[in-house]
Short mmCIF file of N, CA, C and O in Angstrom, two decimals:
data_model
loop_
_atom_site.label_atom_id
_atom_site.label_comp_id
_atom_site.label_asym_id
_atom_site.label_seq_id
_atom_site.Cartn_x
_atom_site.Cartn_y
_atom_site.Cartn_z
N MET A 303 -148.68 -64.81 162.38
CA MET A 303 -147.37 -65.40 162.26
C MET A 303 -146.58 -65.04 163.52
O MET A 303 -146.46 -63.87 163.86
N SER A 304 -146.08 -66.05 164.20
CA SER A 304 -145.31 -65.79 165.40
C SER A 304 -143.86 -65.50 165.05
O SER A 304 -143.43 -65.65 163.91
N PHE A 305 -143.12 -65.09 166.04
CA PHE A 305 -141.71 -64.75 165.82
C PHE A 305 -140.91 -65.97 165.39
O PHE A 305 -140.01 -65.87 164.57
N ALA A 306 -141.24 -67.14 165.93
CA ALA A 306 -140.52 -68.36 165.60
C ALA A 306 -140.79 -68.80 164.16
O ALA A 306 -139.95 -69.42 163.53
N GLU A 307 -141.98 -68.50 163.63
CA GLU A 307 -142.34 -68.91 162.28
C GLU A 307 -141.86 -67.93 161.22
O GLU A 307 -141.94 -68.22 160.04
N ARG A 308 -141.39 -66.77 161.64
CA ARG A 308 -141.01 -65.73 160.69
C ARG A 308 -139.79 -66.18 159.89
O ARG A 308 -138.80 -66.67 160.44
N PRO A 309 -139.79 -66.04 158.56
CA PRO A 309 -138.64 -66.43 157.76
C PRO A 309 -137.46 -65.50 158.03
O PRO A 309 -137.64 -64.32 158.31
N THR A 310 -136.26 -66.05 157.95
CA THR A 310 -135.07 -65.27 158.25
C THR A 310 -134.24 -64.96 157.02
O THR A 310 -133.30 -64.20 157.10
N ASP A 311 -134.55 -65.54 155.90
CA ASP A 311 -133.77 -65.32 154.69
C ASP A 311 -134.28 -64.07 153.98
O ASP A 311 -135.32 -64.07 153.37
N ALA A 312 -133.52 -62.97 154.06
CA ALA A 312 -133.96 -61.70 153.49
C ALA A 312 -133.78 -61.66 151.98
O ALA A 312 -134.30 -60.77 151.32
N THR A 313 -133.05 -62.60 151.39
CA THR A 313 -132.84 -62.58 149.95
C THR A 313 -133.96 -63.26 149.20
O THR A 313 -134.11 -63.09 148.00
N ASP A 314 -134.76 -64.05 149.88
CA ASP A 314 -135.87 -64.75 149.24
C ASP A 314 -137.07 -63.82 149.19
O ASP A 314 -137.66 -63.49 150.21
N ARG A 315 -137.45 -63.38 148.01
CA ARG A 315 -138.52 -62.39 147.86
C ARG A 315 -139.91 -63.02 147.78
O ARG A 315 -140.88 -62.33 147.59
N THR A 316 -140.01 -64.33 147.93
CA THR A 316 -141.32 -64.96 147.88
C THR A 316 -141.99 -64.95 149.25
O THR A 316 -143.20 -65.11 149.33
N HIS A 317 -141.23 -64.78 150.32
CA HIS A 317 -141.80 -64.77 151.65
C HIS A 317 -142.28 -63.37 152.01
O HIS A 317 -141.84 -62.39 151.44
N THR A 318 -143.16 -63.32 152.96
CA THR A 318 -143.53 -62.03 153.53
C THR A 318 -142.83 -61.91 154.87
O THR A 318 -142.62 -62.89 155.58
N PHE A 319 -142.44 -60.72 155.23
CA PHE A 319 -141.70 -60.49 156.45
C PHE A 319 -142.56 -59.69 157.42
O PHE A 319 -143.62 -59.19 157.09
N TRP A 320 -142.07 -59.57 158.61
CA TRP A 320 -142.79 -58.87 159.64
C TRP A 320 -142.70 -57.39 159.42
O TRP A 320 -141.61 -56.90 159.20
N PRO A 321 -143.69 -56.57 159.44
CA PRO A 321 -145.08 -56.97 159.42
C PRO A 321 -145.41 -57.67 158.11
O PRO A 321 -144.69 -57.54 157.14
N ALA A 322 -146.48 -58.35 158.07
CA ALA A 322 -146.76 -59.28 156.98
C ALA A 322 -147.07 -58.56 155.66
O ALA A 322 -148.15 -58.67 155.11
N TYR A 323 -146.11 -57.80 155.16
CA TYR A 323 -146.23 -57.14 153.87
C TYR A 323 -145.19 -57.71 152.92
O TYR A 323 -144.03 -57.80 153.29
N PRO A 324 -145.56 -58.08 151.72
CA PRO A 324 -144.54 -58.58 150.78
C PRO A 324 -143.68 -57.42 150.25
O PRO A 324 -144.09 -56.27 150.29
N VAL A 325 -142.50 -57.75 149.80
CA VAL A 325 -141.62 -56.76 149.19
C VAL A 325 -142.24 -56.34 147.87
O VAL A 325 -142.61 -57.18 147.05
N GLN A 326 -142.40 -55.04 147.67
CA GLN A 326 -143.02 -54.54 146.46
C GLN A 326 -142.05 -54.61 145.29
O GLN A 326 -140.85 -54.37 145.46
N PRO A 327 -142.53 -54.93 144.10
CA PRO A 327 -141.62 -55.02 142.96
C PRO A 327 -141.13 -53.65 142.54
O PRO A 327 -141.79 -52.64 142.75
N GLY A 328 -139.94 -53.61 141.94
CA GLY A 328 -139.38 -52.35 141.46
C GLY A 328 -139.54 -52.22 139.97
O GLY A 328 -140.23 -53.00 139.31
N PHE A 329 -138.92 -51.21 139.43
CA PHE A 329 -138.90 -50.97 138.00
C PHE A 329 -137.52 -51.32 137.48
O PHE A 329 -136.59 -51.55 138.26
N PRO A 330 -137.31 -51.37 136.16
CA PRO A 330 -136.00 -51.77 135.64
C PRO A 330 -134.84 -50.89 136.12
O PRO A 330 -133.76 -51.39 136.35
N ASP A 331 -135.08 -49.59 136.30
CA ASP A 331 -133.98 -48.72 136.72
C ASP A 331 -133.96 -48.46 138.22
O ASP A 331 -133.09 -47.77 138.72
N ARG A 332 -134.91 -49.01 138.96
CA ARG A 332 -134.97 -48.82 140.40
C ARG A 332 -135.17 -50.17 141.08
O ARG A 332 -135.83 -51.04 140.55
N PRO A 333 -134.60 -50.33 142.27
CA PRO A 333 -134.77 -51.61 142.97
C PRO A 333 -136.16 -51.72 143.57
O PRO A 333 -136.95 -50.79 143.53
N ALA A 334 -136.45 -52.87 144.16
CA ALA A 334 -137.73 -53.06 144.84
C ALA A 334 -137.79 -52.14 146.04
O ALA A 334 -136.77 -51.75 146.60
N TYR A 335 -139.01 -51.77 146.44
CA TYR A 335 -139.17 -50.88 147.59
C TYR A 335 -138.57 -51.54 148.81
O TYR A 335 -138.76 -52.72 149.06
N GLY A 336 -137.87 -50.77 149.59
CA GLY A 336 -137.30 -51.28 150.81
C GLY A 336 -135.91 -51.86 150.63
O GLY A 336 -135.24 -52.15 151.60
N ILE A 337 -135.45 -52.03 149.40
CA ILE A 337 -134.11 -52.56 149.16
C ILE A 337 -133.31 -51.44 148.52
O ILE A 337 -133.50 -51.11 147.34
N LEU A 338 -132.46 -50.82 149.29
CA LEU A 338 -131.65 -49.71 148.80
C LEU A 338 -130.30 -50.22 148.34
O LEU A 338 -129.76 -51.17 148.89
N GLN A 339 -129.74 -49.56 147.35
CA GLN A 339 -128.44 -49.98 146.84
C GLN A 339 -127.40 -48.92 147.16
O GLN A 339 -127.73 -47.77 147.44
N ASP A 340 -126.14 -49.33 147.13
CA ASP A 340 -125.04 -48.41 147.37
C ASP A 340 -124.70 -47.68 146.09
O ASP A 340 -124.69 -48.26 145.01
N HIS A 341 -124.39 -46.39 146.22
CA HIS A 341 -123.94 -45.61 145.08
C HIS A 341 -122.44 -45.81 144.95
O HIS A 341 -121.68 -45.54 145.88
N SER A 342 -121.99 -46.31 143.81
CA SER A 342 -120.58 -46.69 143.67
C SER A 342 -119.66 -45.48 143.69
O SER A 342 -118.54 -45.57 144.19
N GLN A 343 -120.11 -44.33 143.17
CA GLN A 343 -119.24 -43.16 143.19
C GLN A 343 -119.03 -42.63 144.60
O GLN A 343 -117.98 -42.05 144.88
N ALA A 344 -119.98 -42.84 145.48
CA ALA A 344 -119.81 -42.43 146.87
C ALA A 344 -118.70 -43.24 147.53
O ALA A 344 -117.86 -42.69 148.24
N THR A 345 -118.69 -44.53 147.26
CA THR A 345 -117.65 -45.38 147.82
C THR A 345 -116.29 -45.02 147.25
O THR A 345 -115.31 -44.91 148.00
N VAL A 346 -116.21 -44.80 145.96
CA VAL A 346 -114.95 -44.43 145.32
C VAL A 346 -114.47 -43.09 145.86
O VAL A 346 -113.27 -42.89 146.12
N SER A 347 -115.37 -42.16 146.06
CA SER A 347 -115.02 -40.85 146.59
C SER A 347 -114.41 -40.96 147.98
O SER A 347 -113.38 -40.34 148.27
N LEU A 348 -115.03 -41.75 148.83
CA LEU A 348 -114.50 -41.93 150.18
C LEU A 348 -113.14 -42.62 150.17
O LEU A 348 -112.23 -42.22 150.89
N VAL A 349 -113.00 -43.63 149.34
CA VAL A 349 -111.72 -44.35 149.27
C VAL A 349 -110.61 -43.43 148.76
O VAL A 349 -109.51 -43.39 149.31
N LEU A 350 -110.89 -42.67 147.70
CA LEU A 350 -109.87 -41.75 147.18
C LEU A 350 -109.52 -40.67 148.18
O LEU A 350 -108.35 -40.30 148.33
N GLY A 351 -110.53 -40.14 148.88
CA GLY A 351 -110.26 -39.13 149.89
C GLY A 351 -109.43 -39.67 151.04
O GLY A 351 -108.52 -39.01 151.52
N ALA A 352 -109.71 -40.88 151.47
CA ALA A 352 -108.94 -41.49 152.56
C ALA A 352 -107.52 -41.80 152.11
O ALA A 352 -106.57 -41.57 152.87
N ILE A 353 -107.36 -42.30 150.90
CA ILE A 353 -106.01 -42.57 150.39
C ILE A 353 -105.22 -41.28 150.29
O ILE A 353 -104.04 -41.22 150.64
N ALA A 354 -105.88 -40.21 149.81
CA ALA A 354 -105.19 -38.93 149.66
C ALA A 354 -104.71 -38.40 151.01
O ALA A 354 -103.60 -37.89 151.12
N LEU A 355 -105.54 -38.51 152.03
CA LEU A 355 -105.16 -37.97 153.33
C LEU A 355 -104.18 -38.86 154.08
O LEU A 355 -103.30 -38.37 154.77
N CYS A 356 -104.32 -40.16 153.94
CA CYS A 356 -103.48 -41.08 154.72
C CYS A 356 -102.10 -41.30 154.11
O CYS A 356 -101.14 -41.54 154.83
N THR A 357 -102.00 -41.26 152.80
CA THR A 357 -100.73 -41.58 152.17
C THR A 357 -100.00 -40.36 151.66
O THR A 357 -98.84 -40.46 151.27
N GLY A 358 -100.64 -39.21 151.62
CA GLY A 358 -99.98 -38.01 151.12
C GLY A 358 -100.14 -37.80 149.63
O GLY A 358 -99.57 -36.86 149.07
N PHE A 359 -100.90 -38.63 148.96
CA PHE A 359 -101.18 -38.44 147.54
C PHE A 359 -102.31 -37.42 147.40
O PHE A 359 -103.41 -37.75 146.96
N VAL A 360 -102.02 -36.16 147.75
CA VAL A 360 -103.08 -35.16 147.80
C VAL A 360 -103.57 -34.75 146.41
O VAL A 360 -104.59 -34.09 146.30
N PHE A 361 -102.87 -35.17 145.37
CA PHE A 361 -103.36 -34.88 144.02
C PHE A 361 -104.63 -35.66 143.70
O PHE A 361 -105.33 -35.35 142.74
N LEU A 362 -104.98 -36.66 144.52
CA LEU A 362 -106.23 -37.40 144.35
C LEU A 362 -107.41 -36.69 145.00
O LEU A 362 -108.56 -37.02 144.72
N SER A 363 -107.14 -35.71 145.83
CA SER A 363 -108.20 -35.03 146.59
C SER A 363 -109.22 -34.30 145.71
O SER A 363 -110.42 -34.41 145.98
N PRO A 364 -108.80 -33.54 144.69
CA PRO A 364 -109.84 -32.90 143.86
C PRO A 364 -110.75 -33.91 143.16
O PRO A 364 -111.94 -33.63 142.98
N VAL A 365 -110.20 -35.06 142.81
CA VAL A 365 -111.02 -36.10 142.18
C VAL A 365 -112.05 -36.63 143.19
O VAL A 365 -113.22 -36.83 142.85
N ALA A 366 -111.62 -36.84 144.44
CA ALA A 366 -112.54 -37.31 145.48
C ALA A 366 -113.62 -36.27 145.74
O ALA A 366 -114.81 -36.63 145.91
N TRP A 367 -113.26 -35.01 145.76
CA TRP A 367 -114.23 -33.93 145.97
C TRP A 367 -115.25 -33.90 144.84
O TRP A 367 -116.45 -33.80 145.06
N TRP A 368 -114.78 -34.01 143.61
CA TRP A 368 -115.65 -33.98 142.44
C TRP A 368 -116.61 -35.19 142.42
O TRP A 368 -117.80 -35.04 142.19
N LEU A 369 -116.06 -36.38 142.68
CA LEU A 369 -116.91 -37.57 142.70
C LEU A 369 -117.93 -37.51 143.84
O LEU A 369 -119.07 -37.96 143.67
N GLY A 370 -117.52 -36.97 144.99
CA GLY A 370 -118.45 -36.82 146.10
C GLY A 370 -119.59 -35.87 145.75
O GLY A 370 -120.75 -36.12 146.10
N ASN A 371 -119.27 -34.77 145.06
CA ASN A 371 -120.32 -33.84 144.62
C ASN A 371 -121.28 -34.50 143.66
O ASN A 371 -122.50 -34.33 143.76
N GLN A 372 -120.75 -35.24 142.70
CA GLN A 372 -121.60 -35.93 141.73
C GLN A 372 -122.49 -36.97 142.41
O GLN A 372 -123.69 -37.07 142.11
N ALA A 373 -121.92 -37.73 143.32
CA ALA A 373 -122.69 -38.76 144.01
C ALA A 373 -123.79 -38.13 144.86
O ALA A 373 -124.93 -38.63 144.87
N LEU A 374 -123.49 -37.04 145.56
CA LEU A 374 -124.51 -36.37 146.36
C LEU A 374 -125.64 -35.84 145.49
O LEU A 374 -126.82 -35.94 145.86
N ALA A 375 -125.30 -35.28 144.34
CA ALA A 375 -126.33 -34.77 143.44
C ALA A 375 -127.24 -35.90 142.95
O ALA A 375 -128.46 -35.74 142.88
N GLU A 376 -126.64 -37.04 142.60
CA GLU A 376 -127.44 -38.16 142.11
C GLU A 376 -128.27 -38.79 143.23
O GLU A 376 -129.41 -39.23 143.00
N ILE A 377 -127.72 -38.85 144.44
CA ILE A 377 -128.46 -39.41 145.56
C ILE A 377 -129.64 -38.51 145.91
O ILE A 377 -130.74 -38.99 146.18
N ASP A 378 -129.42 -37.20 145.90
CA ASP A 378 -130.51 -36.28 146.21
C ASP A 378 -131.56 -36.23 145.11
O ASP A 378 -132.73 -35.96 145.37
N ALA A 379 -131.15 -36.47 143.87
CA ALA A 379 -132.08 -36.43 142.75
C ALA A 379 -133.02 -37.65 142.72
O ALA A 379 -134.10 -37.58 142.15
N SER A 380 -132.59 -38.75 143.31
CA SER A 380 -133.42 -39.96 143.31
C SER A 380 -133.55 -40.50 144.73
O SER A 380 -132.85 -41.43 145.11
N PRO A 381 -134.44 -39.91 145.53
CA PRO A 381 -134.59 -40.39 146.91
C PRO A 381 -135.19 -41.79 146.97
O PRO A 381 -135.98 -42.17 146.13
N GLY A 382 -134.75 -42.54 147.95
CA GLY A 382 -135.28 -43.88 148.13
C GLY A 382 -134.59 -44.93 147.29
O GLY A 382 -135.04 -46.07 147.26
N VAL A 383 -133.51 -44.58 146.60
CA VAL A 383 -132.80 -45.55 145.77
C VAL A 383 -131.46 -45.91 146.39
O VAL A 383 -131.07 -47.06 146.44
N TYR A 384 -130.74 -44.89 146.90
CA TYR A 384 -129.40 -45.11 147.44
C TYR A 384 -129.40 -44.91 148.95
O TYR A 384 -130.13 -44.09 149.47
N ASN A 385 -128.53 -45.64 149.63
CA ASN A 385 -128.51 -45.55 151.08
C ASN A 385 -127.18 -45.08 151.65
O ASN A 385 -127.03 -45.08 152.85
N ASN A 386 -126.22 -44.68 150.85
CA ASN A 386 -124.92 -44.31 151.41
C ASN A 386 -124.60 -42.84 151.14
O ASN A 386 -123.54 -42.51 150.65
N ARG A 387 -125.51 -41.96 151.50
CA ARG A 387 -125.28 -40.54 151.36
C ARG A 387 -124.15 -40.08 152.28
O ARG A 387 -123.40 -39.18 151.94
N GLY A 388 -124.03 -40.70 153.43
CA GLY A 388 -122.96 -40.35 154.37
C GLY A 388 -121.58 -40.63 153.81
O GLY A 388 -120.63 -39.88 154.06
N MET A 389 -121.45 -41.70 153.05
CA MET A 389 -120.15 -41.99 152.42
C MET A 389 -119.81 -40.93 151.38
O MET A 389 -118.65 -40.54 151.26
N ALA A 390 -120.79 -40.46 150.65
CA ALA A 390 -120.55 -39.41 149.66
C ALA A 390 -120.14 -38.12 150.36
O ALA A 390 -119.22 -37.42 149.90
N GLN A 391 -120.80 -37.80 151.46
CA GLN A 391 -120.43 -36.60 152.20
C GLN A 391 -119.03 -36.72 152.80
O GLN A 391 -118.25 -35.76 152.77
N ALA A 392 -118.70 -37.88 153.32
CA ALA A 392 -117.36 -38.08 153.89
C ALA A 392 -116.29 -37.99 152.81
O ALA A 392 -115.22 -37.40 153.03
N GLY A 393 -116.55 -38.56 151.64
CA GLY A 393 -115.60 -38.44 150.53
C GLY A 393 -115.44 -37.01 150.07
O GLY A 393 -114.34 -36.55 149.75
N GLN A 394 -116.55 -36.27 150.04
CA GLN A 394 -116.50 -34.87 149.65
C GLN A 394 -115.68 -34.06 150.67
O GLN A 394 -114.84 -33.24 150.28
N ILE A 395 -115.89 -34.30 151.95
CA ILE A 395 -115.16 -33.57 152.98
C ILE A 395 -113.68 -33.93 152.96
O ILE A 395 -112.81 -33.05 153.07
N CYS A 396 -113.36 -35.21 152.81
CA CYS A 396 -111.94 -35.61 152.69
C CYS A 396 -111.30 -34.96 151.47
O CYS A 396 -110.15 -34.54 151.52
N GLY A 397 -112.05 -34.88 150.37
CA GLY A 397 -111.54 -34.22 149.18
C GLY A 397 -111.31 -32.75 149.39
O GLY A 397 -110.32 -32.18 148.90
N MET A 398 -112.20 -32.08 150.12
CA MET A 398 -112.02 -30.66 150.42
C MET A 398 -110.77 -30.42 151.27
O MET A 398 -109.99 -29.51 151.00
N ILE A 399 -110.61 -31.25 152.30
CA ILE A 399 -109.45 -31.10 153.18
C ILE A 399 -108.16 -31.35 152.40
O ILE A 399 -107.19 -30.60 152.52
N GLY A 400 -108.15 -32.41 151.61
CA GLY A 400 -106.95 -32.72 150.82
C GLY A 400 -106.65 -31.66 149.77
O GLY A 400 -105.49 -31.33 149.52
N THR A 401 -107.70 -31.08 149.17
CA THR A 401 -107.48 -30.02 148.18
C THR A 401 -106.93 -28.78 148.86
O THR A 401 -106.06 -28.09 148.30
N ALA A 402 -107.40 -28.47 150.07
CA ALA A 402 -106.85 -27.34 150.81
C ALA A 402 -105.38 -27.59 151.15
O ALA A 402 -104.54 -26.67 151.02
N LEU A 403 -105.04 -28.81 151.56
CA LEU A 403 -103.64 -29.14 151.82
C LEU A 403 -102.79 -29.05 150.56
O LEU A 403 -101.63 -28.60 150.59
N LEU A 404 -103.35 -29.46 149.44
CA LEU A 404 -102.65 -29.36 148.15
C LEU A 404 -102.39 -27.90 147.80
O LEU A 404 -101.29 -27.55 147.36
N ALA A 405 -103.38 -27.05 148.00
CA ALA A 405 -103.21 -25.62 147.70
C ALA A 405 -102.16 -24.99 148.61
O ALA A 405 -101.32 -24.20 148.14
N VAL A 406 -102.17 -25.34 149.89
CA VAL A 406 -101.18 -24.80 150.82
C VAL A 406 -99.78 -25.30 150.43
O VAL A 406 -98.81 -24.53 150.45
N GLY A 407 -99.66 -26.56 150.07
CA GLY A 407 -98.37 -27.10 149.65
C GLY A 407 -97.85 -26.44 148.38
O GLY A 407 -96.66 -26.13 148.28
N LEU A 408 -98.74 -26.22 147.40
CA LEU A 408 -98.31 -25.55 146.17
C LEU A 408 -97.92 -24.10 146.44
O LEU A 408 -96.95 -23.59 145.86
N LEU A 409 -98.67 -23.42 147.31
CA LEU A 409 -98.34 -22.05 147.67
C LEU A 409 -96.98 -21.99 148.37
O LEU A 409 -96.15 -21.11 148.08
N PHE A 410 -96.72 -22.92 149.27
CA PHE A 410 -95.42 -22.98 149.95
C PHE A 410 -94.30 -23.23 148.94
O PHE A 410 -93.24 -22.61 149.03
N LEU A 411 -94.54 -24.11 147.98
CA LEU A 411 -93.54 -24.40 146.96
C LEU A 411 -93.24 -23.17 146.10
O LEU A 411 -92.07 -22.87 145.83
N VAL A 412 -94.26 -22.43 145.72
CA VAL A 412 -94.07 -21.22 144.92
C VAL A 412 -93.31 -20.17 145.71
O VAL A 412 -92.38 -19.51 145.19
N VAL A 413 -93.66 -19.98 146.98
CA VAL A 413 -92.96 -19.01 147.82
C VAL A 413 -91.50 -19.40 148.00
O VAL A 413 -90.60 -18.55 147.93
N MET A 414 -91.22 -20.67 148.18
CA MET A 414 -89.83 -21.12 148.34
C MET A 414 -89.02 -20.90 147.07
O MET A 414 -87.85 -20.53 147.12
N VAL A 415 -89.63 -21.14 145.90
CA VAL A 415 -88.93 -20.92 144.64
C VAL A 415 -88.63 -19.43 144.48
O VAL A 415 -87.52 -19.04 144.06
N ILE A 416 -89.58 -18.56 144.81
CA ILE A 416 -89.36 -17.12 144.70
C ILE A 416 -88.27 -16.67 145.66
O ILE A 416 -87.39 -15.88 145.29
N VAL A 417 -88.27 -17.19 146.88
CA VAL A 417 -87.24 -16.83 147.86
C VAL A 417 -85.87 -17.31 147.39
O VAL A 417 -84.87 -16.59 147.50
N LEU A 418 -85.80 -18.52 146.87
CA LEU A 418 -84.51 -19.05 146.41
C LEU A 418 -83.99 -18.28 145.19
O LEU A 418 -82.79 -18.05 145.04
N LEU A 419 -84.89 -17.89 144.29
CA LEU A 419 -84.47 -17.12 143.13
C LEU A 419 -84.04 -15.70 143.52
O LEU A 419 -83.12 -15.13 142.93
N ALA A 420 -84.69 -15.13 144.53
CA ALA A 420 -84.33 -13.79 144.99
C ALA A 420 -83.00 -13.82 145.74
O ALA A 420 -82.25 -12.83 145.70
N ALA A 421 -82.70 -14.90 146.40
CA ALA A 421 -81.45 -15.01 147.17
C ALA A 421 -80.25 -15.28 146.25
O ALA A 421 -79.12 -15.01 146.62
N ALA A 422 -80.48 -15.79 145.06
CA ALA A 422 -79.36 -16.16 144.18
C ALA A 422 -78.84 -15.02 143.38
O ALA A 422 -78.93 -13.93 143.32
#
């Protein structure tokens, strides 16, 4: 099969692609070999972490950290199924940074309340 004759539609599973191997069938809970899917919790983790850091809603950061941990555990438990491990790691890191900022902000708030109560 020459390059010009090679099919270009990757969604059609009846064709064979270069090299001339057909896409292997999957099982009900796993996709076909070579077709990886996105882990939805990894995407949600990254989005929540980015929203928390960009908008100041740092109370979303622990949720992003937790979802990122869960997504990483599931991605590592089933290799060859998910392809967005980097998104899970990025969401986890954004959640960690936002949670640290939340802790610093709460600590500052507590110190200010103690100082104001001591001054009164």
